[in-house]
Every structure is written in C-alpha cells, then in structure tokens.
Short mmCIF file of C-alpha atoms and ligand atoms in Angstrom, two decimals:
data_model
loop_
_atom_site.label_atom_id
_atom_site.label_comp_id
_atom_site.label_asym_id
_atom_site.label_seq_id
_atom_site.Cartn_x
_atom_site.Cartn_y
_atom_site.Cartn_z
CA UNK A 1 -57.27 287.01 -84.74
CA UNK A 2 -59.80 284.22 -84.52
CA UNK A 3 -62.99 285.19 -86.30
CA UNK A 4 -65.20 283.86 -83.51
CA UNK A 5 -63.28 285.94 -81.01
CA UNK A 6 -63.75 289.12 -83.03
CA UNK A 7 -67.45 288.49 -83.21
CA UNK A 8 -67.57 287.89 -79.47
CA UNK A 9 -65.57 291.03 -78.82
CA UNK A 10 -67.77 293.11 -81.09
CA UNK A 11 -70.85 291.73 -79.42
CA UNK A 12 -69.47 292.53 -75.97
CA UNK A 13 -68.56 296.06 -77.03
CA UNK A 14 -72.02 296.50 -78.45
CA UNK A 15 -73.69 295.25 -75.30
CA UNK A 16 -71.44 297.40 -73.17
CA UNK A 17 -72.01 300.51 -75.27
CA UNK A 18 -75.72 299.86 -75.18
CA UNK A 19 -75.79 299.35 -71.42
CA UNK A 20 -73.66 302.33 -70.61
CA UNK A 21 -75.75 304.45 -72.93
CA UNK A 22 -78.86 303.29 -71.12
CA UNK A 23 -77.14 303.99 -67.81
CA UNK A 24 -75.99 307.54 -68.62
CA UNK A 25 -79.36 308.52 -69.97
CA UNK A 26 -80.94 306.97 -66.87
CA UNK A 27 -78.47 308.54 -64.44
CA UNK A 28 -80.35 311.79 -64.13
CA UNK A 29 -83.66 309.97 -63.74
CA UNK A 30 -85.55 308.87 -60.67
CA UNK A 31 -86.09 305.11 -60.38
CA UNK A 32 -89.58 303.79 -59.64
CA UNK A 33 -90.16 301.14 -56.97
CA UNK A 34 -93.25 298.96 -56.70
CA UNK A 35 -95.09 299.25 -53.40
CA UNK A 36 -96.53 295.75 -52.81
CA UNK A 37 -97.94 293.81 -49.87
CA UNK A 38 -95.63 291.37 -48.03
CA UNK A 39 -95.03 288.22 -50.07
CA UNK A 40 -96.25 289.63 -53.39
CA UNK A 41 -93.50 289.56 -56.01
CA UNK A 42 -92.62 292.40 -58.34
CA UNK A 43 -94.08 292.06 -61.82
CA UNK A 44 -91.56 291.26 -64.55
CA UNK A 45 -90.21 294.42 -66.17
CA UNK A 46 -88.27 294.00 -69.45
CA UNK A 47 -84.55 294.69 -68.84
CA UNK A 48 -84.47 297.12 -71.76
CA UNK A 49 -87.37 299.17 -70.38
CA UNK A 50 -86.54 300.05 -66.79
CA UNK A 51 -89.06 302.10 -64.84
CA UNK A 52 -88.30 305.75 -64.10
CA UNK A 53 -90.60 308.49 -62.87
CA UNK A 54 -89.76 310.59 -65.95
CA UNK A 55 -90.67 307.78 -68.37
CA UNK A 56 -93.88 307.11 -66.45
CA UNK A 57 -94.88 310.80 -66.67
CA UNK A 58 -94.27 310.79 -70.43
CA UNK A 59 -96.23 307.56 -70.91
CA UNK A 60 -99.10 308.96 -68.86
CA UNK A 61 -99.35 312.07 -71.05
CA UNK A 62 -99.54 309.88 -74.14
CA UNK A 63 -102.14 307.59 -72.52
CA UNK A 64 -104.42 310.60 -72.03
CA UNK A 65 -103.67 312.23 -75.39
CA UNK A 66 -106.36 311.97 -78.13
CA UNK A 67 -103.65 313.01 -80.59
CA UNK A 68 -102.87 309.31 -80.98
CA UNK A 69 -106.15 308.71 -82.84
CA UNK A 70 -106.82 309.49 -86.51
CA UNK A 71 -109.17 312.41 -85.85
CA UNK A 72 -107.65 313.39 -82.47
CA UNK A 73 -110.84 312.50 -80.58
CA UNK A 74 -110.02 309.24 -78.78
CA UNK A 75 -107.30 308.61 -76.17
CA UNK A 76 -106.42 305.31 -74.50
CA UNK A 77 -108.14 306.86 -71.47
CA UNK A 78 -111.41 307.25 -73.41
CA UNK A 79 -112.01 303.51 -73.09
CA UNK A 80 -109.79 302.86 -70.06
CA UNK A 81 -111.37 305.19 -67.46
CA UNK A 82 -109.81 305.34 -64.00
CA UNK A 83 -113.07 305.57 -62.01
CA UNK A 84 -114.14 302.34 -63.74
CA UNK A 85 -110.84 300.56 -62.95
CA UNK A 86 -109.67 301.43 -66.46
CA UNK A 87 -112.53 300.02 -68.54
CA UNK A 88 -115.59 301.78 -69.95
CA UNK A 89 -119.18 300.91 -69.09
CA UNK A 90 -120.11 299.82 -72.62
CA UNK A 91 -120.80 296.35 -73.95
CA UNK A 92 -118.48 297.16 -76.85
CA UNK A 93 -116.26 300.25 -76.80
CA UNK A 94 -116.74 303.10 -79.24
CA UNK A 95 -113.75 304.11 -81.35
CA UNK A 96 -113.23 307.02 -83.76
CA UNK A 97 -116.26 307.96 -85.90
CA UNK A 98 -118.34 305.96 -83.36
CA UNK A 99 -117.14 302.65 -84.79
CA UNK A 100 -118.09 299.71 -82.57
CA UNK A 101 -115.66 296.92 -81.66
CA UNK A 102 -116.59 293.33 -80.91
CA UNK A 103 -115.24 292.78 -77.41
CA UNK A 104 -115.72 294.22 -73.95
CA UNK A 105 -112.79 296.34 -72.71
CA UNK A 106 -110.34 294.70 -70.31
CA UNK A 107 -109.34 296.31 -67.02
CA UNK A 108 -105.77 297.56 -66.71
CA UNK A 109 -105.68 296.78 -62.96
CA UNK A 110 -102.30 295.10 -62.26
CA UNK A 111 -101.84 294.61 -65.99
CA UNK A 112 -98.07 294.49 -65.34
CA UNK A 113 -98.54 290.92 -64.08
CA UNK A 114 -100.13 289.62 -67.30
CA UNK A 115 -98.09 287.61 -69.80
CA UNK A 116 -100.49 287.58 -72.75
CA UNK A 117 -102.85 290.38 -73.67
CA UNK A 118 -106.40 290.58 -75.02
CA UNK A 119 -109.24 288.14 -74.43
CA UNK A 120 -107.55 285.75 -76.86
CA UNK A 121 -104.00 286.35 -75.59
CA UNK A 122 -102.97 287.41 -79.09
CA UNK A 123 -100.28 289.89 -78.01
CA UNK A 124 -97.20 288.79 -76.02
CA UNK A 125 -96.02 292.05 -74.42
CA UNK A 126 -97.38 295.28 -73.01
CA UNK A 127 -95.04 297.22 -75.30
CA UNK A 128 -96.40 295.52 -78.45
CA UNK A 129 -99.97 295.81 -77.20
CA UNK A 130 -99.81 299.61 -77.55
CA UNK A 131 -99.78 299.31 -81.35
CA UNK A 132 -103.05 297.36 -81.58
CA UNK A 133 -105.56 300.04 -80.46
CA UNK A 134 -103.74 302.72 -82.44
CA UNK A 135 -104.08 300.78 -85.67
CA UNK A 136 -107.44 299.10 -85.00
CA UNK A 137 -110.20 300.47 -87.25
CA UNK A 138 -112.61 300.00 -84.31
CA UNK A 139 -110.46 302.03 -81.93
CA UNK A 140 -108.04 304.81 -82.92
CA UNK A 141 -107.93 303.93 -86.62
CA UNK A 142 -104.48 305.47 -87.07
CA UNK A 143 -101.10 304.36 -88.43
CA UNK A 144 -98.21 304.02 -85.99
CA UNK A 145 -95.74 305.69 -88.39
CA UNK A 146 -97.89 308.81 -88.64
CA UNK A 147 -98.15 309.02 -84.86
CA UNK A 148 -94.35 308.87 -84.60
CA UNK A 149 -93.97 311.53 -87.32
CA UNK A 150 -96.42 313.80 -85.49
CA UNK A 151 -94.56 313.35 -82.19
CA UNK A 152 -91.18 314.06 -83.85
CA UNK A 153 -92.25 317.55 -84.86
CA UNK A 154 -94.31 318.17 -81.73
CA UNK A 155 -92.61 320.97 -79.76
CA UNK A 156 -93.24 319.42 -76.34
CA UNK A 157 -93.06 315.66 -76.95
CA UNK A 158 -89.95 315.85 -79.16
CA UNK A 159 -88.05 317.47 -76.29
CA UNK A 160 -89.37 315.08 -73.66
CA UNK A 161 -88.40 311.97 -75.64
CA UNK A 162 -84.87 313.37 -76.05
CA UNK A 163 -84.66 313.93 -72.30
CA UNK A 164 -86.05 310.55 -71.26
CA UNK A 165 -84.55 308.24 -73.92
CA UNK A 166 -81.57 310.30 -75.09
CA UNK A 167 -82.71 310.06 -78.74
CA UNK A 168 -85.56 311.30 -80.93
CA UNK A 169 -88.88 309.49 -80.55
CA UNK A 170 -89.21 306.18 -82.39
CA UNK A 171 -91.58 303.20 -82.25
CA UNK A 172 -89.58 301.56 -79.47
CA UNK A 173 -89.44 304.54 -77.10
CA UNK A 174 -93.05 305.43 -77.85
CA UNK A 175 -94.44 302.00 -76.95
CA UNK A 176 -92.02 301.65 -74.03
CA UNK A 177 -93.17 304.86 -72.38
CA UNK A 178 -96.88 303.96 -72.51
CA UNK A 179 -96.19 300.41 -71.28
CA UNK A 180 -94.16 301.83 -68.39
CA UNK A 181 -97.06 304.01 -67.27
CA UNK A 182 -99.41 301.01 -67.50
CA UNK A 183 -97.09 298.96 -65.24
CA UNK A 184 -97.68 301.49 -62.44
CA UNK A 185 -101.44 300.72 -62.38
CA UNK A 186 -101.04 298.60 -59.26
CA UNK A 187 -103.96 297.84 -56.96
CA UNK A 188 -103.46 296.07 -53.62
CA UNK A 189 -105.41 298.28 -51.21
CA UNK A 190 -108.92 296.85 -51.35
CA UNK A 191 -110.70 295.85 -48.11
CA UNK A 192 -109.89 292.25 -49.10
CA UNK A 193 -106.17 293.06 -49.39
CA UNK A 194 -106.14 294.82 -46.03
CA UNK A 195 -107.78 291.78 -44.47
CA UNK A 196 -105.69 289.19 -46.29
CA UNK A 197 -102.22 290.77 -46.36
CA UNK A 198 -102.31 293.05 -43.31
CA UNK A 199 -104.71 291.25 -40.93
CA UNK A 200 -107.03 294.25 -40.68
CA UNK A 201 -110.71 293.82 -39.87
CA UNK A 202 -111.90 295.32 -43.14
CA UNK A 203 -114.35 292.58 -44.21
CA UNK A 204 -117.86 292.19 -42.80
CA UNK A 205 -119.39 288.79 -42.03
CA UNK A 206 -121.12 288.38 -45.39
CA UNK A 207 -117.84 289.18 -47.17
CA UNK A 208 -115.93 286.67 -45.05
CA UNK A 209 -118.50 283.97 -45.83
CA UNK A 210 -118.32 284.92 -49.52
CA UNK A 211 -114.52 284.76 -49.43
CA UNK A 212 -114.60 281.29 -47.88
CA UNK A 213 -117.01 280.15 -50.61
CA UNK A 214 -114.87 281.71 -53.34
CA UNK A 215 -111.74 279.89 -52.11
CA UNK A 216 -113.57 276.58 -51.53
CA UNK A 217 -113.61 273.40 -53.62
CA UNK A 218 -117.38 273.78 -53.65
CA UNK A 219 -117.23 276.69 -56.11
CA UNK A 220 -113.71 276.28 -57.59
CA UNK A 221 -113.66 280.03 -58.31
CA UNK A 222 -110.09 280.42 -57.03
CA UNK A 223 -108.78 277.56 -59.18
CA UNK A 224 -109.03 279.95 -62.11
CA UNK A 225 -109.24 283.32 -60.37
CA UNK A 226 -106.24 282.73 -58.10
CA UNK A 227 -104.16 285.05 -55.93
CA UNK A 228 -102.58 287.52 -56.04
CA UNK A 229 -104.47 288.86 -59.07
CA UNK A 230 -107.53 286.64 -59.15
CA UNK A 231 -106.31 285.00 -62.34
CA UNK A 232 -103.98 282.07 -63.00
CA UNK A 233 -103.08 283.87 -66.26
CA UNK A 234 -104.58 281.03 -68.25
CA UNK A 235 -107.46 280.63 -70.70
CA UNK A 236 -110.67 278.72 -70.09
CA UNK A 237 -114.23 278.18 -71.20
CA UNK A 238 -116.71 278.97 -68.44
CA UNK A 239 -119.80 277.73 -70.29
CA UNK A 240 -121.24 281.09 -71.28
CA UNK A 241 -122.73 279.59 -74.50
CA UNK A 242 -123.16 276.33 -76.29
CA UNK A 243 -122.29 278.07 -79.58
CA UNK A 244 -119.92 281.04 -79.59
CA UNK A 245 -119.66 283.69 -82.30
CA UNK A 246 -116.13 284.54 -81.06
CA UNK A 247 -113.52 281.76 -81.34
CA UNK A 248 -111.46 283.23 -78.49
CA UNK A 249 -107.96 281.77 -78.18
CA UNK A 250 -108.48 279.67 -81.33
CA UNK A 251 -108.32 282.90 -83.37
CA UNK A 252 -104.65 283.11 -82.38
CA UNK A 253 -103.47 279.50 -82.19
CA UNK A 254 -105.73 278.09 -84.94
CA UNK A 255 -106.04 274.99 -82.72
CA UNK A 256 -109.47 273.42 -82.47
CA UNK A 257 -108.68 272.55 -78.83
CA UNK A 258 -108.52 276.27 -78.07
CA UNK A 259 -112.00 276.96 -79.39
CA UNK A 260 -113.96 279.44 -77.24
CA UNK A 261 -111.27 279.68 -74.56
CA UNK A 262 -110.95 283.18 -73.15
CA UNK A 263 -108.51 284.97 -70.90
CA UNK A 264 -109.34 284.38 -67.24
CA UNK A 265 -109.74 288.03 -66.27
CA UNK A 266 -108.62 289.58 -63.00
CA UNK A 267 -111.47 290.18 -60.55
CA UNK A 268 -109.73 293.09 -58.85
CA UNK A 269 -112.12 296.09 -58.85
CA UNK A 270 -114.67 293.87 -60.61
CA UNK A 271 -117.65 295.69 -59.03
CA UNK A 272 -116.60 298.71 -61.15
CA UNK A 273 -116.13 296.94 -64.48
CA UNK A 274 -119.66 295.96 -65.60
CA UNK A 275 -120.82 294.70 -68.03
CA UNK A 276 -119.02 291.36 -67.83
CA UNK A 277 -117.43 288.65 -70.00
CA UNK A 278 -115.60 288.99 -73.36
CA UNK A 279 -118.80 290.20 -75.04
CA UNK A 280 -120.18 292.25 -72.14
CA UNK A 281 -123.28 290.04 -72.15
CA UNK A 282 -123.80 289.85 -68.38
CA UNK A 283 -124.97 293.21 -67.02
CA UNK A 284 -124.09 292.85 -63.32
CA UNK A 285 -122.52 290.63 -60.67
CA UNK A 286 -125.89 289.09 -59.84
CA UNK A 287 -126.09 287.77 -63.41
CA UNK A 288 -122.52 286.44 -63.16
CA UNK A 289 -123.30 284.51 -59.98
CA UNK A 290 -126.56 283.18 -61.47
CA UNK A 291 -124.50 281.99 -64.46
CA UNK A 292 -121.93 280.11 -62.35
CA UNK A 293 -124.60 278.75 -60.03
CA UNK A 294 -126.38 277.19 -63.01
CA UNK A 295 -123.19 275.46 -64.21
CA UNK A 296 -123.40 277.18 -67.59
CA UNK A 297 -124.04 275.81 -71.09
CA UNK A 298 -122.42 272.68 -72.41
CA UNK A 299 -119.74 273.76 -74.83
CA UNK A 300 -117.36 270.88 -75.57
CA UNK A 301 -114.48 272.92 -74.16
CA UNK A 302 -116.22 273.92 -70.94
CA UNK A 303 -113.95 273.43 -67.93
CA UNK A 304 -114.98 270.59 -65.62
CA UNK A 305 -114.50 273.09 -62.78
CA UNK A 306 -117.66 274.90 -63.90
CA UNK A 307 -120.65 272.86 -62.76
CA UNK A 308 -124.03 273.47 -61.02
CA UNK A 309 -123.31 274.81 -57.52
CA UNK A 310 -126.68 274.73 -55.74
CA UNK A 311 -125.90 277.89 -53.81
CA UNK A 312 -128.65 279.29 -51.58
CA UNK A 313 -129.84 282.88 -52.10
CA UNK A 314 -127.79 283.85 -49.03
CA UNK A 315 -124.66 282.20 -50.42
CA UNK A 316 -125.09 283.97 -53.75
CA UNK A 317 -125.44 287.31 -51.95
CA UNK A 318 -122.32 286.51 -49.89
CA UNK A 319 -120.31 285.79 -53.03
CA UNK A 320 -121.34 289.15 -54.48
CA UNK A 321 -120.49 290.90 -51.19
CA UNK A 322 -117.02 289.33 -51.40
CA UNK A 323 -116.53 290.43 -55.02
CA UNK A 324 -117.44 293.96 -53.91
CA UNK A 325 -114.66 293.84 -51.31
CA UNK A 326 -112.14 293.74 -54.18
CA UNK A 327 -112.77 297.42 -54.99
CA UNK A 328 -109.69 299.48 -54.21
CA UNK A 329 -110.80 303.10 -53.73
CA UNK A 330 -107.22 304.27 -53.32
CA UNK A 331 -106.46 302.90 -56.80
CA UNK A 332 -109.58 304.40 -58.33
CA UNK A 333 -108.84 307.82 -56.82
CA UNK A 334 -105.03 307.76 -57.08
CA UNK A 335 -104.07 311.18 -58.43
CA UNK A 336 -100.81 309.86 -59.90
CA UNK A 337 -102.86 308.02 -62.54
CA UNK A 338 -104.38 311.30 -63.74
CA UNK A 339 -102.98 313.79 -66.23
C1 LIG B 401 -112.07 302.28 -78.45
C2 LIG B 401 -111.78 301.81 -77.11
C3 LIG B 401 -110.33 301.53 -76.77
C4 LIG B 401 -109.23 302.35 -76.91
C5 LIG B 401 -109.17 303.72 -77.55
C6 LIG B 401 -108.12 301.65 -76.32
N1 LIG B 401 -108.52 300.44 -75.82
FE1 LIG B 401 -107.38 299.11 -74.83
N2 LIG B 401 -108.86 297.75 -74.93
C7 LIG B 401 -110.11 297.97 -75.46
C8 LIG B 401 -110.82 296.71 -75.64
C9 LIG B 401 -112.22 296.53 -76.20
C10 LIG B 401 -109.93 295.70 -75.19
C11 LIG B 401 -110.15 294.19 -75.25
C12 LIG B 401 -109.88 293.80 -76.71
C13 LIG B 401 -109.71 292.32 -76.96
O1 LIG B 401 -109.43 291.57 -76.04
O2 LIG B 401 -109.83 291.91 -78.12
C14 LIG B 401 -108.72 296.39 -74.75
C15 LIG B 401 -107.61 295.77 -74.20
C16 LIG B 401 -106.47 296.42 -73.76
C17 LIG B 401 -105.36 295.80 -73.07
C18 LIG B 401 -105.23 294.31 -72.73
C19 LIG B 401 -105.33 294.03 -71.25
C20 LIG B 401 -105.13 292.57 -70.94
O3 LIG B 401 -104.96 292.25 -69.77
O4 LIG B 401 -105.17 291.72 -71.84
C21 LIG B 401 -104.43 296.77 -72.82
C22 LIG B 401 -103.10 296.62 -72.10
C23 LIG B 401 -104.95 298.01 -73.37
N3 LIG B 401 -106.20 297.76 -73.93
C24 LIG B 401 -104.28 299.21 -73.39
C25 LIG B 401 -104.63 300.28 -74.22
C26 LIG B 401 -103.76 301.39 -74.58
C27 LIG B 401 -102.34 301.56 -74.10
C28 LIG B 401 -104.47 302.20 -75.41
C29 LIG B 401 -104.01 303.45 -76.12
C30 LIG B 401 -102.83 303.31 -76.98
C31 LIG B 401 -105.79 301.59 -75.56
N4 LIG B 401 -105.84 300.43 -74.83
C32 LIG B 401 -106.83 302.15 -76.29
C33 LIG B 401 -110.64 299.21 -75.79
C34 LIG B 401 -109.85 300.32 -76.09
C1 LIG B 402 -112.52 277.23 -65.35
C2 LIG B 402 -112.06 278.52 -64.90
C3 LIG B 402 -113.05 279.43 -64.19
C4 LIG B 402 -113.74 279.18 -63.02
C5 LIG B 402 -113.78 277.92 -62.21
C6 LIG B 402 -114.43 280.41 -62.70
N1 LIG B 402 -114.17 281.35 -63.66
FE1 LIG B 402 -114.87 283.24 -63.68
N2 LIG B 402 -114.11 283.49 -65.55
C7 LIG B 402 -113.39 282.56 -66.27
C8 LIG B 402 -113.27 282.99 -67.64
C9 LIG B 402 -112.53 282.26 -68.75
C10 LIG B 402 -113.96 284.20 -67.74
C11 LIG B 402 -114.18 285.01 -69.03
C12 LIG B 402 -115.17 284.22 -69.91
C13 LIG B 402 -115.65 284.94 -71.13
O1 LIG B 402 -115.44 286.15 -71.26
O2 LIG B 402 -116.30 284.30 -71.98
C14 LIG B 402 -114.46 284.51 -66.42
C15 LIG B 402 -115.16 285.66 -66.07
C16 LIG B 402 -115.59 285.95 -64.79
C17 LIG B 402 -116.16 287.22 -64.40
C18 LIG B 402 -116.32 288.44 -65.32
C19 LIG B 402 -115.11 289.34 -65.22
C20 LIG B 402 -115.08 290.43 -66.25
O3 LIG B 402 -114.26 291.35 -66.07
O4 LIG B 402 -115.80 290.40 -67.25
C21 LIG B 402 -116.47 287.14 -63.07
C22 LIG B 402 -117.05 288.23 -62.21
C23 LIG B 402 -116.12 285.81 -62.64
N3 LIG B 402 -115.58 285.13 -63.71
C24 LIG B 402 -116.30 285.30 -61.36
C25 LIG B 402 -116.19 283.95 -61.04
C26 LIG B 402 -116.72 283.34 -59.83
C27 LIG B 402 -117.43 284.09 -58.72
C28 LIG B 402 -116.44 282.00 -59.91
C29 LIG B 402 -116.85 280.90 -58.97
C30 LIG B 402 -118.28 280.77 -58.76
C31 LIG B 402 -115.72 281.80 -61.15
N4 LIG B 402 -115.60 283.00 -61.81
C32 LIG B 402 -115.23 280.59 -61.59
C33 LIG B 402 -112.89 281.39 -65.75
C34 LIG B 402 -113.35 280.78 -64.59
#
C-alpha cells in the first residue's frame, strides 16, 4: 500500500478515535450554551475543550481552591474577587508569603472574548494562562507538576477528573477545566446593555449624555474601547507617562515599536475595578477622566487618538456617570460564579 495513504489512514483513525472518545465521555454531560444579547456572537471556544456544566463545576472548584498555591493560602479567587468584577482592590496583588507583584490585576469579565492575555498580551490562550499564576513567585509560587501530583491522589478531584475527562488528571485537563469556568464569566446585563441591546429606559440623562460623548469623535474613547466588550482587543499607549518603568508589549515582542503599549482593557464593570491602569496608579474614575481630558504625557508611542479634550466639568461628570452604567449587578451577584 502507498505509504502516504497509510499515513493518511492512520491519521484519520487517530482523529476518529479521538473524536469518538471525546464524544462518549461527553455523552453523559450537559452542554453549556452562552446566553447573549441579540447580535452578539459567541466567544471562540477551542474545539478540543467543549463547554459542559460538569467541566465548568470542576473548574470552578479549582478556581476557588487555595490548594493550588505553594502554602495552600491563595486561590485564583483571592485576587479575582466576584464582587469586584474579578479583580482585587490593590495597586499590586499580594501572592503567597505576602509577595507583591508589579501589575494591577485584570478583570475576568467576558475574558472568553480575549485573544491575548495579560497587560502585555504575553499568553495566547486561556488554557495556557492558568499556568502563569500558579508558577509565578509573586502569585501562587508553586510548580504545575506538583499541583497535578496532588490532584491525582486527592480523593475527590481524582474521581471528578475521571468522570469529566474519562482519564486521570493531567496538565491538559487541569488547565482546560479552569479555562472553561472562566469562559462562563459573561456580563451583558448592565443598565447600558439593557438600554443598548433591549431598548429599555435604564439610563438617566447624564448617562445618555456621557454615552454620546464616549462614542463621539470628540473623545475617541470607543475607537479603542469598542463594543461589545469596550475593547478592540489591541494594545495602545494612552500617555500615562513620558517614561515608563514597564515596557508593556515590548517585553513580549522585543520590538522597540511596541514600547509601553498595554492591553486596551474592557470597561465592563469598570466602576468596581479601581485602582486603574496597568500599575494601578489612578485611584478612581475621576482621575481617569482628568487624565484623558489633559491629553496625557508625550511618550513617543502615545496614540494620536489621545489628545486634550477640553471637556467641561459637566461633561466629565457625564462621562463618569456613563462608565458607572457599565456595572452589571446580575454578574456581580450571580450565584453560579460562587463555590
Ligand atoms: C496574587 C494575585 C493573583 C492570583 C493568585 C491569580 N491572579 Fe490572575 N491576575 C493577577 C494579575 C496581577 C494579573 C495581571 C498580570 C499581568 O498582566 O502581568 C492577572 C491576570 C489574569 C488573567 C488575564 C486576563 C486578561 O484579559 O488578560 C487571567 C485570565 C487570570 N489572571 C486568571 C487567573 C487564574 C485562572 C488564576 C488561578 C490559577 C489566577 N488568575 C490567579 C493576579 C492574580
Ligand atoms: C488609543 C486607545 C485609547 C483611547 C482613545 C482611550 N483609551 Fe482608555 N485605555 C487604553 C489603554 C491602552 C489603557 C491601559 C493603559 C495602561 O494601563 O497603561 C486604558 C485604560 C483605561 C481605563 C482603566 C481601565 C482599567 O481597568 O484599569 C479607563 C477607565 C479608560 N481607559 C477609559 C477611557 C475613556 C473614558 C476614554 C475616552 C476619554 C479612553 N479610555 C480612551 C486605551 C485607550
């Protein structure tokens, strides 16, 4: 038989065996469906990590479990707190032994829609992202292999992994389950969403004026913070400093052109996520609006979209009122995101 054909055949068998294995182990499981406003597309879910209620429940337990950290004191949920839209209220988060990191925590609101993770976009998938905090000396200060070993002999988790993935826990199933839970952290029920997607009268006059300003070419806010998630998923310099201590995206790409570019963060639930910016240097939304109104400092990479705005005091207050309308209380109180 032709060698190429054999290879093709083997490959097909492999794919088939893999798929059917996935299917049988999934057969007894309940699929998860995203509940999104009209016109909003589903986030991309990797084909080898389909969403089921059972996998989500397992990932959620791990997300809240301090067992993942070296001294069993810190869980993902220690720094990603639901009432704060899954950030903490610190400038820099505290890890095990009170070690201090160097960046402000990022919200996990609608994180399923992101393509690149961290302020510098250094991680390309939600599955891979799970490893970073576990191994970071500033966060959980652990080793992934020891976490897996611990879970293998754990009376409860070892059974659950067998049930959900049809095999003993390994790095793949471990990271997949946590990523799957994170993909369910969907927020589209803020007063703004009800107004925008469902034509409800949930915004007051100040918020409507602020919204019009936000989406206007006078402020350019929505060029970077665009719908549906108030981010275009890109990286930019918004003129926070003339000289940065953090190289931002350049840390990852080693390109001078990427110097001091940072992830354009979502603004969903932003009233809950103070302090602001990659280094948590702005304490509240007033300070953020003062920053943008001034046009910022002149870093060579500053976007031309950030320039002095000459907003009146009323307009600045309206912009803040609008940002406050992005708080989704149903998301913040959703009991399915709790242990
Ligand atoms: C000690 C506090 C701390 C712990 C513990 C922690 N995180 Fe984070 N998380 C952060 C900080 C700070 C950032 C931003 C880091 C950066 O950009 O360099 C972040 C960023 C993220 C992001 C990126 C979001 C985006 O849009 O780019 C995800 C996802 C995330 N964390 C998930 C997790 C998961 C899952 C765990 C547990 C396995 C975890 N975190 C544990 C503090 C923490
Ligand atoms: C050129 C793109 C761009 C424009 C225009 C822009 N932003 Fe930003 N925005 C960013 C980036 C990048 C960051 C993060 C910068 C950093 O951490 O150093 C950010 C951060 C923020 C934050 C902090 C979010 C957090 O979680 O820390 C708020 C709030 C915000 N922007 C609101 C606005 C408003 C309001 C406008 C319009 C007046 C605006 N932005 C215009 C790119 C932009």
